[in-house]
Structure formats: C-alpha cells, structure tokens
Short mmCIF file of C-alpha atoms in Angstrom, two decimals:
data_model
loop_
_atom_site.label_atom_id
_atom_site.label_comp_id
_atom_site.label_asym_id
_atom_site.label_seq_id
_atom_site.Cartn_x
_atom_site.Cartn_y
_atom_site.Cartn_z
CA UNK A 1 83.31 71.41 12.86
CA UNK A 2 84.56 73.60 10.59
CA UNK A 3 82.78 74.51 7.22
CA UNK A 4 85.19 76.96 5.48
CA UNK A 5 86.69 75.82 2.41
CA UNK A 6 84.45 72.67 2.41
CA UNK A 7 84.28 70.79 -0.83
CA UNK A 8 82.33 67.59 -1.63
CA UNK A 9 78.54 66.73 -1.97
CA UNK A 10 76.24 68.54 0.65
CA UNK A 11 73.04 66.83 0.65
CA UNK A 12 69.95 69.24 0.81
CA UNK A 13 67.56 66.98 3.33
CA UNK A 14 63.95 65.98 2.77
CA UNK A 15 62.03 66.62 5.73
CA UNK A 16 60.24 63.35 6.72
CA UNK A 17 56.70 63.46 7.91
CA UNK A 18 54.45 60.99 9.56
CA UNK A 19 51.00 60.46 7.57
CA UNK A 20 49.22 63.49 9.63
CA UNK A 21 51.92 65.77 8.60
CA UNK A 22 53.93 66.10 11.82
CA UNK A 23 57.87 65.91 11.81
CA UNK A 24 59.26 62.32 11.64
CA UNK A 25 62.35 62.69 13.85
CA UNK A 26 63.04 58.76 13.76
CA UNK A 27 62.94 58.56 10.48
CA UNK A 28 65.51 61.57 10.37
CA UNK A 29 67.94 60.20 12.53
CA UNK A 30 67.94 57.10 10.31
CA UNK A 31 68.39 59.44 7.12
CA UNK A 32 71.38 61.42 8.80
CA UNK A 33 73.01 58.31 9.79
CA UNK A 34 72.66 56.90 6.31
CA UNK A 35 73.88 59.98 4.90
CA UNK A 36 77.09 59.98 7.18
CA UNK A 37 77.53 56.25 6.48
CA UNK A 38 77.73 57.00 2.92
CA UNK A 39 80.16 59.79 2.96
CA UNK A 40 78.52 62.68 2.75
CA UNK A 41 80.61 65.68 2.83
CA UNK A 42 77.84 68.17 4.33
CA UNK A 43 74.28 68.13 5.61
CA UNK A 44 71.99 70.92 4.71
CA UNK A 45 68.56 71.25 6.55
CA UNK A 46 65.66 73.88 5.75
CA UNK A 47 66.56 74.16 2.10
CA UNK A 48 64.06 74.08 -0.65
CA UNK A 49 64.18 70.27 -0.40
CA UNK A 50 63.17 70.56 3.32
CA UNK A 51 59.82 71.89 2.29
CA UNK A 52 60.74 74.59 5.01
CA UNK A 53 57.91 77.37 3.74
CA UNK A 54 55.07 74.96 5.21
CA UNK A 55 56.98 74.49 8.68
CA UNK A 56 56.41 76.90 11.41
CA UNK A 57 59.64 78.62 13.38
CA UNK A 58 59.11 76.19 16.10
CA UNK A 59 59.12 72.88 13.66
CA UNK A 60 62.36 74.89 12.04
CA UNK A 61 63.94 74.85 15.29
CA UNK A 62 63.32 71.54 16.36
CA UNK A 63 64.71 69.97 12.91
CA UNK A 64 67.90 72.07 13.41
CA UNK A 65 68.55 71.14 17.21
CA UNK A 66 67.80 67.36 16.32
CA UNK A 67 70.10 67.47 13.45
CA UNK A 68 72.95 68.96 15.00
CA UNK A 69 72.58 66.50 18.06
CA UNK A 70 72.45 63.72 15.70
CA UNK A 71 75.26 64.75 13.34
CA UNK A 72 77.49 65.50 16.36
CA UNK A 73 80.06 67.16 14.76
CA UNK A 74 80.68 64.37 11.87
CA UNK A 75 79.99 66.64 9.22
CA UNK A 76 79.30 70.07 8.80
CA UNK A 77 75.65 71.38 9.13
CA UNK A 78 74.25 74.22 7.00
CA UNK A 79 71.03 75.52 7.79
CA UNK A 80 68.91 77.29 5.54
CA UNK A 81 67.98 80.41 7.60
CA UNK A 82 66.58 82.69 4.67
CA UNK A 83 63.73 84.89 4.01
CA UNK A 84 62.23 87.79 1.96
CA UNK A 85 62.12 89.67 5.34
CA UNK A 86 65.71 90.78 6.27
CA UNK A 87 64.90 91.31 9.99
CA UNK A 88 63.46 87.50 10.11
CA UNK A 89 66.34 86.15 8.04
CA UNK A 90 68.99 88.25 10.86
CA UNK A 91 66.65 86.71 13.73
CA UNK A 92 66.91 83.17 12.56
CA UNK A 93 70.50 83.16 11.63
CA UNK A 94 71.67 84.12 14.95
CA UNK A 95 69.27 81.45 16.45
CA UNK A 96 70.86 78.87 14.43
CA UNK A 97 73.99 80.11 14.66
CA UNK A 98 73.73 79.90 18.58
CA UNK A 99 72.02 76.44 18.42
CA UNK A 100 75.50 75.21 16.46
CA UNK A 101 75.07 75.65 13.07
CA UNK A 102 78.28 75.42 10.90
CA UNK A 103 76.96 77.57 8.02
CA UNK A 104 73.89 79.34 6.89
CA UNK A 105 72.13 79.21 3.24
CA UNK A 106 70.88 82.71 2.45
CA UNK A 107 68.19 82.71 -0.43
CA UNK A 108 67.63 85.79 -2.27
CA UNK A 109 64.26 87.67 -1.34
CA UNK A 110 61.82 86.21 -3.12
CA UNK A 111 58.36 88.20 -4.06
CA UNK A 112 59.28 91.41 -2.91
CA UNK A 113 62.18 90.96 -4.74
CA UNK A 114 65.09 94.10 -4.19
CA UNK A 115 66.66 96.42 -6.44
CA UNK A 116 70.68 95.58 -6.32
CA UNK A 117 71.45 97.61 -3.16
CA UNK A 118 68.56 96.46 -1.45
CA UNK A 119 69.56 92.86 -2.19
CA UNK A 120 73.14 93.74 -1.04
CA UNK A 121 72.09 95.05 2.55
CA UNK A 122 69.72 91.95 2.63
CA UNK A 123 72.95 89.65 2.64
CA UNK A 124 75.53 92.04 4.05
CA UNK A 125 73.07 92.81 7.35
CA UNK A 126 72.65 89.15 8.09
CA UNK A 127 76.61 88.26 7.50
CA UNK A 128 77.53 91.17 9.82
CA UNK A 129 75.19 89.73 12.78
CA UNK A 130 76.96 86.49 12.55
CA UNK A 131 80.25 85.01 12.43
CA UNK A 132 79.87 81.59 10.88
CA UNK A 133 79.94 81.34 6.80
CA UNK A 134 77.22 82.54 5.20
CA UNK A 135 76.65 81.14 1.51
CA UNK A 136 74.20 82.90 -0.83
CA UNK A 137 71.83 81.21 -2.71
CA UNK A 138 70.67 81.87 -6.51
CA UNK A 139 67.64 80.29 -7.32
CA UNK A 140 65.71 82.43 -9.77
CA UNK A 141 63.05 79.72 -10.84
CA UNK A 142 61.95 80.01 -7.30
CA UNK A 143 62.33 83.66 -6.31
CA UNK A 144 61.61 85.63 -9.25
CA UNK A 145 64.81 87.42 -9.18
CA UNK A 146 68.53 86.81 -9.83
CA UNK A 147 71.61 88.14 -7.65
CA UNK A 148 73.23 90.52 -9.72
CA UNK A 149 77.01 89.57 -10.55
CA UNK A 150 77.73 93.00 -9.31
CA UNK A 151 76.22 92.33 -5.86
CA UNK A 152 77.99 88.94 -5.49
CA UNK A 153 81.33 90.36 -6.37
CA UNK A 154 80.51 92.78 -3.62
CA UNK A 155 79.78 90.38 -0.97
CA UNK A 156 82.26 88.17 -1.82
CA UNK A 157 84.65 90.62 -0.13
CA UNK A 158 82.37 90.16 3.26
CA UNK A 159 84.55 88.06 5.86
CA UNK A 160 81.40 86.54 6.42
CA UNK A 161 80.14 85.48 3.26
CA UNK A 162 81.97 82.36 1.78
CA UNK A 163 80.45 81.05 -1.19
CA UNK A 164 77.19 80.91 -3.60
CA UNK A 165 74.61 77.87 -4.16
CA UNK A 166 74.07 78.59 -7.89
CA UNK A 167 70.76 77.08 -8.93
CA UNK A 168 69.96 79.04 -12.10
CA UNK A 169 71.09 76.37 -14.46
CA UNK A 170 73.14 79.31 -16.35
CA UNK A 171 76.50 78.47 -16.88
CA UNK A 172 77.63 82.05 -18.08
CA UNK A 173 76.34 83.53 -14.99
CA UNK A 174 78.61 80.83 -12.87
CA UNK A 175 81.66 81.56 -14.95
CA UNK A 176 81.19 85.36 -14.28
CA UNK A 177 80.86 84.41 -10.52
CA UNK A 178 83.89 82.62 -10.77
CA UNK A 179 85.99 85.48 -12.54
CA UNK A 180 84.66 88.21 -10.40
CA UNK A 181 84.66 86.25 -6.98
CA UNK A 182 88.29 84.67 -7.03
CA UNK A 183 89.32 81.54 -6.26
CA UNK A 184 88.56 81.47 -2.17
CA UNK A 185 85.11 82.11 -2.83
CA UNK A 186 83.35 78.31 -3.30
CA UNK A 187 80.47 77.90 -5.94
CA UNK A 188 78.48 75.05 -5.15
CA UNK A 189 76.00 73.63 -8.15
CA UNK A 190 72.56 73.80 -7.21
CA UNK A 191 71.57 71.59 -9.97
CA UNK A 192 72.59 67.95 -9.83
CA UNK A 193 73.05 67.67 -13.79
CA UNK A 194 75.60 70.40 -14.39
CA UNK A 195 78.06 69.49 -10.97
CA UNK A 196 80.71 68.87 -13.21
CA UNK A 197 80.66 71.67 -15.53
CA UNK A 198 80.35 74.09 -12.73
CA UNK A 199 83.58 72.05 -11.01
CA UNK A 200 85.25 72.49 -14.24
CA UNK A 201 85.55 76.24 -13.92
CA UNK A 202 86.69 75.89 -10.25
CA UNK A 203 83.34 74.98 -8.28
CA UNK A 204 83.69 73.20 -4.87
CA UNK A 205 80.87 70.67 -5.39
CA UNK A 206 77.37 70.20 -5.18
CA UNK A 207 74.37 70.93 -2.60
CA UNK A 208 72.09 68.03 -3.93
CA UNK A 209 68.89 66.71 -4.28
CA UNK A 210 70.02 63.30 -5.85
CA UNK A 211 72.33 62.67 -2.63
CA UNK A 212 69.17 61.78 -0.85
CA UNK A 213 68.78 58.84 -3.28
CA UNK A 214 72.24 57.90 -3.96
CA UNK A 215 74.76 59.70 -1.29
CA UNK A 216 77.81 57.63 -1.92
CA UNK A 217 77.64 58.31 -5.78
CA UNK A 218 77.43 61.99 -5.34
CA UNK A 219 80.13 62.05 -2.96
CA UNK A 220 82.14 59.78 -5.43
CA UNK A 221 81.46 61.85 -8.35
CA UNK A 222 82.86 65.08 -6.85
CA UNK A 223 85.70 63.42 -5.10
CA UNK A 224 86.74 61.71 -8.32
CA UNK A 225 86.64 64.98 -10.15
CA UNK A 226 88.46 67.30 -7.75
CA UNK A 227 91.12 64.44 -7.22
CA UNK A 228 92.07 63.99 -10.89
CA UNK A 229 89.61 61.10 -11.92
CA UNK A 230 87.55 63.09 -14.34
CA UNK A 231 87.00 59.93 -16.53
CA UNK A 232 85.25 58.22 -13.60
CA UNK A 233 83.20 61.45 -12.67
CA UNK A 234 82.23 61.78 -16.18
CA UNK A 235 80.96 58.09 -16.88
CA UNK A 236 78.99 57.89 -13.60
CA UNK A 237 77.42 61.47 -14.40
CA UNK A 238 76.15 60.14 -17.43
CA UNK A 239 75.13 56.87 -15.90
CA UNK A 240 72.91 58.62 -13.61
CA UNK A 241 72.12 61.55 -15.62
CA UNK A 242 68.27 60.50 -16.03
CA UNK A 243 67.88 59.37 -12.40
CA UNK A 244 68.89 63.08 -11.73
CA UNK A 245 66.73 64.57 -14.35
CA UNK A 246 63.71 62.57 -13.28
CA UNK A 247 64.14 63.90 -9.93
CA UNK A 248 62.76 66.77 -11.37
CA UNK A 249 59.99 65.47 -13.40
CA UNK A 250 57.45 67.40 -11.12
CA UNK A 251 58.56 70.32 -8.48
CA UNK A 252 61.12 69.50 -6.12
CA UNK A 253 60.81 67.75 -3.80
CA UNK A 254 57.67 65.66 -4.71
CA UNK A 255 59.69 63.47 -7.07
CA UNK A 256 62.55 62.50 -4.80
CA UNK A 257 60.31 62.07 -1.67
CA UNK A 258 58.56 59.70 -3.67
CA UNK A 259 61.61 57.72 -5.19
CA UNK A 260 62.84 57.64 -1.17
CA UNK A 261 59.53 56.29 -0.30
CA UNK A 262 59.50 53.82 -3.29
CA UNK A 263 63.05 52.70 -1.88
CA UNK A 264 61.42 51.98 1.44
CA UNK A 265 63.00 55.10 3.13
CA UNK A 266 59.53 56.04 4.53
CA UNK A 267 60.10 59.54 4.42
CA UNK A 268 56.30 60.21 4.16
CA UNK A 269 53.95 62.54 2.72
CA UNK A 270 54.34 66.11 1.19
CA UNK A 271 52.81 69.33 2.87
CA UNK A 272 50.18 71.15 0.81
CA UNK A 273 50.19 72.72 -1.57
CA UNK A 274 52.61 69.67 -2.36
CA UNK A 275 51.00 66.38 -3.20
CA UNK A 276 51.70 63.23 -4.44
CA UNK A 277 52.78 62.86 -8.18
CA UNK A 278 50.59 61.62 -10.91
CA UNK A 279 50.49 57.98 -11.72
CA UNK A 280 52.11 58.45 -15.06
CA UNK A 281 55.27 60.17 -13.63
CA UNK A 282 55.40 57.67 -10.66
CA UNK A 283 55.83 54.86 -13.40
CA UNK A 284 58.78 56.79 -15.03
CA UNK A 285 60.17 57.38 -11.95
CA UNK A 286 59.75 54.02 -10.49
CA UNK A 287 61.29 52.46 -13.88
CA UNK A 288 64.30 54.84 -13.56
CA UNK A 289 64.97 53.67 -9.98
CA UNK A 290 64.70 49.99 -11.04
CA UNK A 291 67.35 50.76 -13.86
CA UNK A 292 69.48 52.10 -11.24
CA UNK A 293 69.25 49.24 -9.12
CA UNK A 294 67.45 51.14 -6.19
CA UNK A 295 64.00 49.17 -6.01
#
C-alpha cells in the first residue's frame, strides 16, 4: 500500500485496554474493521491519541504488528515512531518500516526541545535511515516547542519527508508552510475543528480524533470538500462542531475513549496519569453524543 499523496481522513486510533491495563487486541481488531468499513482513508497507530507514552516498546511493536496484519493492505498504515531521543526515533522508525508500515509520524522533540539546527537534524537523520514517507508532527501544546517554518521548508526538500501534521491551531503558521513548502508537501490538520480552513489553503486532509467516533462522517467531510462539494462539507462540519470540540473537553484521549465507551465500543480505561472524566464533563459529553444520535 502506497502512502504518497494520500488525501482524506486518517484516524488517530485509540489503544483499547482491558480493565487490568493490558492491550485489548480483540477490540483493536473490531475498531480497525469498523474504520475500514466506514471508508477511512488511513490508519494512524501510536499517535498521541493512542497513549503511547505509557506503553512499553514491546507493546508498541505488538500493536503495530497486529494492526498491519489486520489491515492487510486495505488502507495505508502510519505509525508514530517519534521520540525526543533521535537515536530511539531512528531505531523505532527502522523497526516499523521493516514490519510493513506505510508511513511514519515524527514528533518534534519534546521536553529537551532543540535549536533550529538540532531540530532539522532530528528529523533529517530519521528520514535518511528509512525509505518510506515521514510526516512531521507539530504540536507545541504537547511538546513545548514549534517546528520553525524555516526548518519545515528545508525538510520539505528531503525525498522521504512528505508532509506535516499541523496541530498548533495557528492558521498563519499553516499558510506559511503552504507558501514555502510547495504543493507536493502534504499538510494534514491535526485539529478536527479547523480541517476546512486547512483544506482551503491546499491541505490534504485530517489526522483525526473525531474519526474514532464518526469515521464515515470524517471521511465524507474531507471527500466532499476536495471534490467540490464545499457547501456539504461546511454544513456537516458545523453540524458536528460541538462534538469535535467536546472531544477535547478534557485532555485527549480521555474524552474520546469515554465517548467510545458510552457508544458501546468497549475501549476500556486510560492508563495513568490519565484517568476518567469528571462527572460534570461526562454529562456534557453524553448529551452531545445524544444530540448526534450516537447513544
């Protein structure tokens, strides 16, 4: 399965857990089949939504292997291999490529951060080590740093760096990337509520939390926009905007896993330091799901 020039809705998968905290592979299979049946254009595992910071390397590899086996080439599989240690990122990227990943998601180095040259080398060294597309991940609310536009522009010329997941919510930043990186560099919205603005400046789609809950609609919104049905895309975005926003009423992925459990998808608990939502927020989210016809 080729990832190059992928357009559409890529779901940022949750990782389902049993009550004892172990990975629930049976439910993971059900979630993957649900996504594919709904028309999801791509699958991302081990992203922020997957709680990968609390998973062991062995669990990471098991989830990747299981996902690639179940998906079986029906849609592209992207794997989050990012780390704030470049050597670890390179090691995991090579491992996941060898397991059959179609693309890699590389996060900006968090906590230790980096100066612009160090950040450039962090990504370039990883891209040099693999031969599948790498997608940069800019999420300063998580990492404490943003990838400078000048660094993105330089990285966009690397043959293995195909795009960016832009999750700062800053449309000015998005437009600067669109201007300097060129039309062959994919820009994916990392925020469901601004997918349409990102598409309007040449974006390729969304890497979506919302798609865990309504995969068919997430796919349809992007497809409609890209195929010229902007009015329909706009109407559906507005219709489900409150749900998109309420999936961030607490830190992701607490609300989306809570919503999926309310919907009977049985994704289980979070791992500490994440825990269940407050009762007040549960009530708000449940009401929003009722309004959307999901519970």
